[in-house]
PDB file of C-alpha atoms in Angstrom:
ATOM      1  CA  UNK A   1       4.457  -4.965 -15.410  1.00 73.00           C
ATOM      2  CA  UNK A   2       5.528  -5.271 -19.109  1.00 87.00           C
ATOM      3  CA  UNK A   3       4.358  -3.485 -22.045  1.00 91.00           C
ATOM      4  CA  UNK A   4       1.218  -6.098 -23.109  1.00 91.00           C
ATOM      5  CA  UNK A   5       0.483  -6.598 -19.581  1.00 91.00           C
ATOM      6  CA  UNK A   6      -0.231  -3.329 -18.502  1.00 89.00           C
ATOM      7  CA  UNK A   7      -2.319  -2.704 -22.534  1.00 92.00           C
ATOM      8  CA  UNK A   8      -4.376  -6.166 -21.077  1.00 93.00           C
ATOM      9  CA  UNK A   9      -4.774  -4.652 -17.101  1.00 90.00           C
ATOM     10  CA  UNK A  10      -5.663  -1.202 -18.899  1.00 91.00           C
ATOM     11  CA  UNK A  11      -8.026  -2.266 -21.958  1.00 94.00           C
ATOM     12  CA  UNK A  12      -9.881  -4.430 -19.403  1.00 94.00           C
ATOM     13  CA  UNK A  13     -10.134  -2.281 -17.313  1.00 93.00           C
ATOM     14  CA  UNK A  14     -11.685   0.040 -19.358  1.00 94.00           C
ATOM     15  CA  UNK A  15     -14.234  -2.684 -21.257  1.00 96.00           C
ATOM     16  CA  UNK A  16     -15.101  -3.751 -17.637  1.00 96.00           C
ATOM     17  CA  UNK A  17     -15.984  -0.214 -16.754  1.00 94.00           C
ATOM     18  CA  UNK A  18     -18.265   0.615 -19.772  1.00 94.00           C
ATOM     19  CA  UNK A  19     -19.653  -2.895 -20.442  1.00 94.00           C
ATOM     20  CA  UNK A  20     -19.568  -4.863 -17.925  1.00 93.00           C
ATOM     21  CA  UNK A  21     -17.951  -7.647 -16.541  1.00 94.00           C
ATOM     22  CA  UNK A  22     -20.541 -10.452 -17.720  1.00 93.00           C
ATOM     23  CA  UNK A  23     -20.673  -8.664 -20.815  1.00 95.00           C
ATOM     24  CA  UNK A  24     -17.323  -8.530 -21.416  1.00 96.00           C
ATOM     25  CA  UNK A  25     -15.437 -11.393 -23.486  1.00 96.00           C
ATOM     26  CA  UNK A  26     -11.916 -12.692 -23.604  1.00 96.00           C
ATOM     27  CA  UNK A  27     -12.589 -12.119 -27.610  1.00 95.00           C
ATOM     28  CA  UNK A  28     -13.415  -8.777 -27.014  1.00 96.00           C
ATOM     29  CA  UNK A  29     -10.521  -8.168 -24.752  1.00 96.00           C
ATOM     30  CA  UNK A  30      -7.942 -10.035 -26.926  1.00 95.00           C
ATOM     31  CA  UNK A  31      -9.234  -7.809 -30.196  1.00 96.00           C
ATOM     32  CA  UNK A  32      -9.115  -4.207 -28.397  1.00 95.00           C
ATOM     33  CA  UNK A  33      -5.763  -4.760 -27.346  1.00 94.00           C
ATOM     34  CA  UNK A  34      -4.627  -6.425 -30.496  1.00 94.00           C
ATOM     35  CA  UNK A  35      -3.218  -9.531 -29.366  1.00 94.00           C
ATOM     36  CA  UNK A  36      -3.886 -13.252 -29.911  1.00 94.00           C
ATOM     37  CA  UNK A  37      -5.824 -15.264 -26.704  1.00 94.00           C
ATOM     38  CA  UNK A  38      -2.373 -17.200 -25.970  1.00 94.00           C
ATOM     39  CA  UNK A  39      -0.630 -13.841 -24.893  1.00 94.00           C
ATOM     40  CA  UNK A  40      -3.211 -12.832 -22.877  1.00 94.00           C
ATOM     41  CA  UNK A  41      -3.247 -16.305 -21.613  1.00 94.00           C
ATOM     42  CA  UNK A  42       0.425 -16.085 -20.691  1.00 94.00           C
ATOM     43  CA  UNK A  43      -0.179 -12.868 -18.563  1.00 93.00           C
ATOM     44  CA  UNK A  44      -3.545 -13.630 -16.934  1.00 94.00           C
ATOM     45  CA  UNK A  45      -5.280 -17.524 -16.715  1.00 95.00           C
ATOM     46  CA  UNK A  46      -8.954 -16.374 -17.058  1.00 94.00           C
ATOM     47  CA  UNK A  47     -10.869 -12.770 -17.255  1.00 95.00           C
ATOM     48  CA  UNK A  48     -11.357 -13.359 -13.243  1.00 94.00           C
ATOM     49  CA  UNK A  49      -7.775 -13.290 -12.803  1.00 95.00           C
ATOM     50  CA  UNK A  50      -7.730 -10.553 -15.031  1.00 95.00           C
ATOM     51  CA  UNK A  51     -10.202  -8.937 -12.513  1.00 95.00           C
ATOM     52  CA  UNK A  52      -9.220  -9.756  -9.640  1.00 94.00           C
ATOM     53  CA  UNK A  53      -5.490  -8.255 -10.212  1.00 93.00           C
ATOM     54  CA  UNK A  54      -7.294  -5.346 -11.760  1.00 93.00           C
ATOM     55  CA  UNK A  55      -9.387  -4.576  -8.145  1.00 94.00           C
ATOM     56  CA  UNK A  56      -6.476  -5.281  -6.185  1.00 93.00           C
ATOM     57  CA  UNK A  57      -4.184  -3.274  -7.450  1.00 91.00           C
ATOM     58  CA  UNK A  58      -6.393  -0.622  -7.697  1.00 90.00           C
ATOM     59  CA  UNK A  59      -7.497  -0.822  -3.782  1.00 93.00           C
ATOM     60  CA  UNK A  60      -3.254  -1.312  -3.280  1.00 92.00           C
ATOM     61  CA  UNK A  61      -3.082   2.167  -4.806  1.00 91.00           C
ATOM     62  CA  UNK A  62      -5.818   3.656  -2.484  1.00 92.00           C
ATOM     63  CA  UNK A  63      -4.834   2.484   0.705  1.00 93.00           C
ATOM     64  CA  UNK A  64      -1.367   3.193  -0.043  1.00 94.00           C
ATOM     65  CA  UNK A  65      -1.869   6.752  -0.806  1.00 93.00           C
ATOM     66  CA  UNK A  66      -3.820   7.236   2.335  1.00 94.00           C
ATOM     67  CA  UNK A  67      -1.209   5.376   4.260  1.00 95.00           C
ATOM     68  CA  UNK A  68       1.750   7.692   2.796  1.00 95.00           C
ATOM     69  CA  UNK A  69      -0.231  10.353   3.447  1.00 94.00           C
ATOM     70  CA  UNK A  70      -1.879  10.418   7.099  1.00 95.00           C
ATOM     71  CA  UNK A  71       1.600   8.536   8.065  1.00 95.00           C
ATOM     72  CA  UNK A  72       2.515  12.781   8.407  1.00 93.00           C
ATOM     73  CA  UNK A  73      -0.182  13.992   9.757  1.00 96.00           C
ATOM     74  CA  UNK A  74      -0.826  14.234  13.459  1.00 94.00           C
ATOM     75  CA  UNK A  75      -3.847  15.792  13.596  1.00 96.00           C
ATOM     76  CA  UNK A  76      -7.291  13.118  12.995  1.00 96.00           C
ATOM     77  CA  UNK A  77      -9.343  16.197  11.515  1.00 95.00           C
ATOM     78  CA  UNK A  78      -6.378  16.482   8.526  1.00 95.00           C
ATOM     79  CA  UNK A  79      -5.672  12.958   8.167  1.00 96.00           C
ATOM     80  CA  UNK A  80      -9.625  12.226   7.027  1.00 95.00           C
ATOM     81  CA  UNK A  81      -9.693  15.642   5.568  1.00 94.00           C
ATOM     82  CA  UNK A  82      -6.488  14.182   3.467  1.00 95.00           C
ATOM     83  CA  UNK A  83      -8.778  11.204   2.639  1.00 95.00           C
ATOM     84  CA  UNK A  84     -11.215  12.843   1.673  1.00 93.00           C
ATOM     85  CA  UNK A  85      -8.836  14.837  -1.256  1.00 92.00           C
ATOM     86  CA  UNK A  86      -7.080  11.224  -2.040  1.00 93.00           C
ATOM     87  CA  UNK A  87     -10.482  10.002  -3.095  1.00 91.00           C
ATOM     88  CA  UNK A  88     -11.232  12.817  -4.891  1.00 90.00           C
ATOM     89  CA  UNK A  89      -8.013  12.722  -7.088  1.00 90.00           C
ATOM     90  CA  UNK A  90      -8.505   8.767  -7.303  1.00 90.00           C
ATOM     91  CA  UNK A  91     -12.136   9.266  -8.567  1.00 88.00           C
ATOM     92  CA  UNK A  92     -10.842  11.621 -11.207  1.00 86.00           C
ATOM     93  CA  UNK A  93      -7.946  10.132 -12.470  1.00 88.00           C
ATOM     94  CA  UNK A  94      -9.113   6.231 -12.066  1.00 90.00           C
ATOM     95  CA  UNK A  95     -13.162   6.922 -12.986  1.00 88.00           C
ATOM     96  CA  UNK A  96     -13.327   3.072 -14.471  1.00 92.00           C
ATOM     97  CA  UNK A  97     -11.590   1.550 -11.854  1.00 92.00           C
ATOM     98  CA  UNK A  98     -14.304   3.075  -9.103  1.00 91.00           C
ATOM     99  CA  UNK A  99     -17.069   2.166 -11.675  1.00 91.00           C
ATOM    100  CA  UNK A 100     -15.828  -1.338 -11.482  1.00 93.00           C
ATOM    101  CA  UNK A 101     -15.720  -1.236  -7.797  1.00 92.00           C
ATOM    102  CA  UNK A 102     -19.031   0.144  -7.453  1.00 91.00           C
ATOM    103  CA  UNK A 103     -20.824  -1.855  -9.949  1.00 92.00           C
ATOM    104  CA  UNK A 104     -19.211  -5.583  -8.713  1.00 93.00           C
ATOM    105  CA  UNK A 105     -19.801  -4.525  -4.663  1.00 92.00           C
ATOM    106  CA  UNK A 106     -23.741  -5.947  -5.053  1.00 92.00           C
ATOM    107  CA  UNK A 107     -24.029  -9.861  -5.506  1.00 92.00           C
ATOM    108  CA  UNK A 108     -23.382 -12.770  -3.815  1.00 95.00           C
ATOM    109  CA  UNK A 109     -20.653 -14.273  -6.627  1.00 93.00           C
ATOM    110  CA  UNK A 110     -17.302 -14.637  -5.812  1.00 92.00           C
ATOM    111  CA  UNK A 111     -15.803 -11.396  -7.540  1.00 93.00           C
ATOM    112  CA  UNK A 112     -18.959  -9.303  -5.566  1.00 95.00           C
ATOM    113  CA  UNK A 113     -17.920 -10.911  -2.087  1.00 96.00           C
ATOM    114  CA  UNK A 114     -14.037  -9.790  -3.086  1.00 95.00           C
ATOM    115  CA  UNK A 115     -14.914  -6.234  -4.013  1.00 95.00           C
ATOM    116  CA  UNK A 116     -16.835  -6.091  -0.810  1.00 95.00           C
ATOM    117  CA  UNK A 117     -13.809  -7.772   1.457  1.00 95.00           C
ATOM    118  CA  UNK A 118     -11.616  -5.215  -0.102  1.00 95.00           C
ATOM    119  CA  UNK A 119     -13.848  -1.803   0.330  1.00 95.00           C
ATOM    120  CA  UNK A 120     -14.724  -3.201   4.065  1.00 95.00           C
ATOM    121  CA  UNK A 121     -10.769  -3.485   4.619  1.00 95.00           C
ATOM    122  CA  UNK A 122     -10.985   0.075   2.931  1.00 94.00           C
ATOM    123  CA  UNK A 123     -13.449   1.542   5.424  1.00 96.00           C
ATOM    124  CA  UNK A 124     -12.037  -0.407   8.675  1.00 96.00           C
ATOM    125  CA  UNK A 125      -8.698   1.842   7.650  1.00 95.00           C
ATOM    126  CA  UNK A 126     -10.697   4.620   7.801  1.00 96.00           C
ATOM    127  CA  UNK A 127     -12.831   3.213  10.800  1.00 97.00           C
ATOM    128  CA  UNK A 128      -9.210   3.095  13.204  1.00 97.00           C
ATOM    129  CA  UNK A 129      -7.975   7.003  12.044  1.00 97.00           C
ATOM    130  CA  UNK A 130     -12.051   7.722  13.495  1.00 97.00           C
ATOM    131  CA  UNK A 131     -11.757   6.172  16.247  1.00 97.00           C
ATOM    132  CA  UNK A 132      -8.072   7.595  17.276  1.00 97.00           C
ATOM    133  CA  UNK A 133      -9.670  10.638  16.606  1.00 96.00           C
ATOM    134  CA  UNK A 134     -12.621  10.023  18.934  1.00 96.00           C
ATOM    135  CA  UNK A 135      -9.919   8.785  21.708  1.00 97.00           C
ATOM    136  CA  UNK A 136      -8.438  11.758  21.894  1.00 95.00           C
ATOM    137  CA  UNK A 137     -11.010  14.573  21.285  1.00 95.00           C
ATOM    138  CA  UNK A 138     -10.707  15.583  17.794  1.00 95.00           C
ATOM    139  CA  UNK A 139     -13.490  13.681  16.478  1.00 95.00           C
ATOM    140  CA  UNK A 140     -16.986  13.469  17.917  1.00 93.00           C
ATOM    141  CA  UNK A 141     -17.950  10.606  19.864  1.00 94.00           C
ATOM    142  CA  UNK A 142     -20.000   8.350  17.398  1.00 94.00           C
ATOM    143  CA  UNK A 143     -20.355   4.926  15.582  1.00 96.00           C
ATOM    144  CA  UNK A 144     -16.911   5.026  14.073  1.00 96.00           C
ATOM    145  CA  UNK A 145     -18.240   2.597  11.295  1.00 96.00           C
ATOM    146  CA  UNK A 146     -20.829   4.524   9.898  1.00 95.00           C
ATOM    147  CA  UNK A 147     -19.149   7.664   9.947  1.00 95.00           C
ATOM    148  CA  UNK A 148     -15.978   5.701   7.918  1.00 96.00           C
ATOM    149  CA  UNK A 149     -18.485   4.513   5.702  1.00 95.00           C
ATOM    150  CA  UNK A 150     -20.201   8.043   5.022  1.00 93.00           C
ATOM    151  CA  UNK A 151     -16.540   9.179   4.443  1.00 93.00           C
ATOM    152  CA  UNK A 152     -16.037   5.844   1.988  1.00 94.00           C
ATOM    153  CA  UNK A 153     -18.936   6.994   0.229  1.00 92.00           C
ATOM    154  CA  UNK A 154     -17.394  10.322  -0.868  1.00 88.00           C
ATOM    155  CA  UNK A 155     -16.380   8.184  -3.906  1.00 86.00           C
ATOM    156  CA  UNK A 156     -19.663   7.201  -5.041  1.00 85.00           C
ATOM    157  CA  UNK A 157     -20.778  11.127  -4.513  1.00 86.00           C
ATOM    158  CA  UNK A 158     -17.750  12.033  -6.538  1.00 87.00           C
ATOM    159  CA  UNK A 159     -18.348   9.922  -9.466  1.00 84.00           C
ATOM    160  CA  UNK A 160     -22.474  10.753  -9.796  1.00 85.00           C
ATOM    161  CA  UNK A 161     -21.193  14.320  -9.496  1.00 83.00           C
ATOM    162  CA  UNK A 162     -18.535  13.813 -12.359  1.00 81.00           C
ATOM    163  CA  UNK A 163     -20.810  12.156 -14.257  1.00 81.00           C
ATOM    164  CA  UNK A 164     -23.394  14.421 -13.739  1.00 82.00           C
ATOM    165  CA  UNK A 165     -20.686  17.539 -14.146  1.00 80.00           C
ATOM    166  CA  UNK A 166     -19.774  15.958 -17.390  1.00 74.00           C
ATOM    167  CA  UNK A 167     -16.270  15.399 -16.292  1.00 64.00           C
ATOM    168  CA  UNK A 168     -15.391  18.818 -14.886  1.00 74.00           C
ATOM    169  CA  UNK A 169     -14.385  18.615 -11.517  1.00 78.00           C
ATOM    170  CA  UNK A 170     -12.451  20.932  -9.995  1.00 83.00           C
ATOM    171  CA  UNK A 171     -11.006  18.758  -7.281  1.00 85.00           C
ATOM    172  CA  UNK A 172     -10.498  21.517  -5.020  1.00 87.00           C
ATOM    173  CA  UNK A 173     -13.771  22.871  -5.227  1.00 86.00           C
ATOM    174  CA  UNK A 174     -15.094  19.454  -4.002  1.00 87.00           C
ATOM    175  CA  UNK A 175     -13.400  18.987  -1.342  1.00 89.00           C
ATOM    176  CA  UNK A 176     -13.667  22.175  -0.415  1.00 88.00           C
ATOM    177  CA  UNK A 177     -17.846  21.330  -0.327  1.00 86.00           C
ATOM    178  CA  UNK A 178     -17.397  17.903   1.526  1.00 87.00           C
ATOM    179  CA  UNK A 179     -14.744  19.864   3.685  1.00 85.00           C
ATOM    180  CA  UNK A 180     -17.807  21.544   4.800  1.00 82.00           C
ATOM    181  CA  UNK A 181     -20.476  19.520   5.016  1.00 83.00           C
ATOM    182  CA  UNK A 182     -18.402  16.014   6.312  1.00 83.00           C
ATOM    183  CA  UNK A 183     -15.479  17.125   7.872  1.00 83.00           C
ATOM    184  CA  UNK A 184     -17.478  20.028   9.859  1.00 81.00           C
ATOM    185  CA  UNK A 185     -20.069  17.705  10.962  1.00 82.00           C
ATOM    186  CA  UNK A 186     -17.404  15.233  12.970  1.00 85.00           C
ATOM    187  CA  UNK A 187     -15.062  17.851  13.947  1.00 82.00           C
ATOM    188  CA  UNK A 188     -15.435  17.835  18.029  1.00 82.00           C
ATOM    189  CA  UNK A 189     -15.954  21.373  19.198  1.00 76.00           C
ATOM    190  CA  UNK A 190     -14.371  22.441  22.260  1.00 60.00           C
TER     191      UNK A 190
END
């Protein structure tokens, strides 16, 4: 991604976040960044395009670090408890990107019925490492959905408690919390 593109991706994604996406203007977007509506034009056709590359690369950046990551692992308990860290760091480092998410998931418009497609592609991910883990005794038996969901929603806790925290998160400490209260609670005890 060049230069202006990326300025574009990021300032959007940052008016998007704070604003809104209905409140949000090409104007607006074109002015923050600095450049005239025909360059942003060149790089994106329309703010949805703008959006929709913005919530798919993000979710690309998710479910590849929990792919690169649980690829290592054998163990079902470590791979979620890896997800669980991954979302964490994510939260943290891409807070408007997660807002976005979050905020777009309700609706029945075309970019709400995306953001859900994508977070329910999210969760089934997390759905198949639960249910390998029921399969072979790591995991309790359960409804593999909702207990990929309650993991999934780690990242709404995580923001309210950033937000709340004022920022400081000590991403260790967190997990360390859900560590006990999630990861404990599916663990299958023999």
């Amino acid at each position: 991604m060049n230069k202006t593109k990326r300025k574009i991706f990021e300032t959007s994604m940052k008016l998007f976040a704070e604003k809104g996406y209905d409140a949000t203007s090409i104007e607006e977007i074109t002015a923050t960044v600095g450049v005239a509506k025909g360059t942003l034009y060149y790089h994106f056709s329309s703010k949805e395009e703008i959006f929709n590359f913005l919530i798919e690369e993000g979710i690309k950046l998710l479910q590849n670090s929990i792919d690169i990551k649980t690829a290592k692992l054998d163990n079902y308990i470590d791979k979620i408890k890896s997800i669980i860290l991954i979302q964490i760091k994510i939260v943290n480092k891409y807070e408007d990107f997660i807002t976005i998410m979050l905020s777009q998931f309700y609706g029945k418009e075309a970019r709400n019925k995306r953001c859900q497609r994508l977070i329910y592609e999210y969760i089934s991910k997390i759905e198949k490492i639960v249910e390998e883990g029921m399969k072979i005794g790591q995991i309790k038996k359960g409804n593999s959905n909702v207990i990929a969901s309650e993991i999934y929603a780690l990242i709404a806790s995580t923001l309210v408690y950033k937000m709340k925290s004022e920022n400081n998160v000590d991403n260790i400490k967190l997990y360390k919390q859900f560590e006990n209260t999630i990861v404990e609670g599916i663990r299958e005890n023999k």
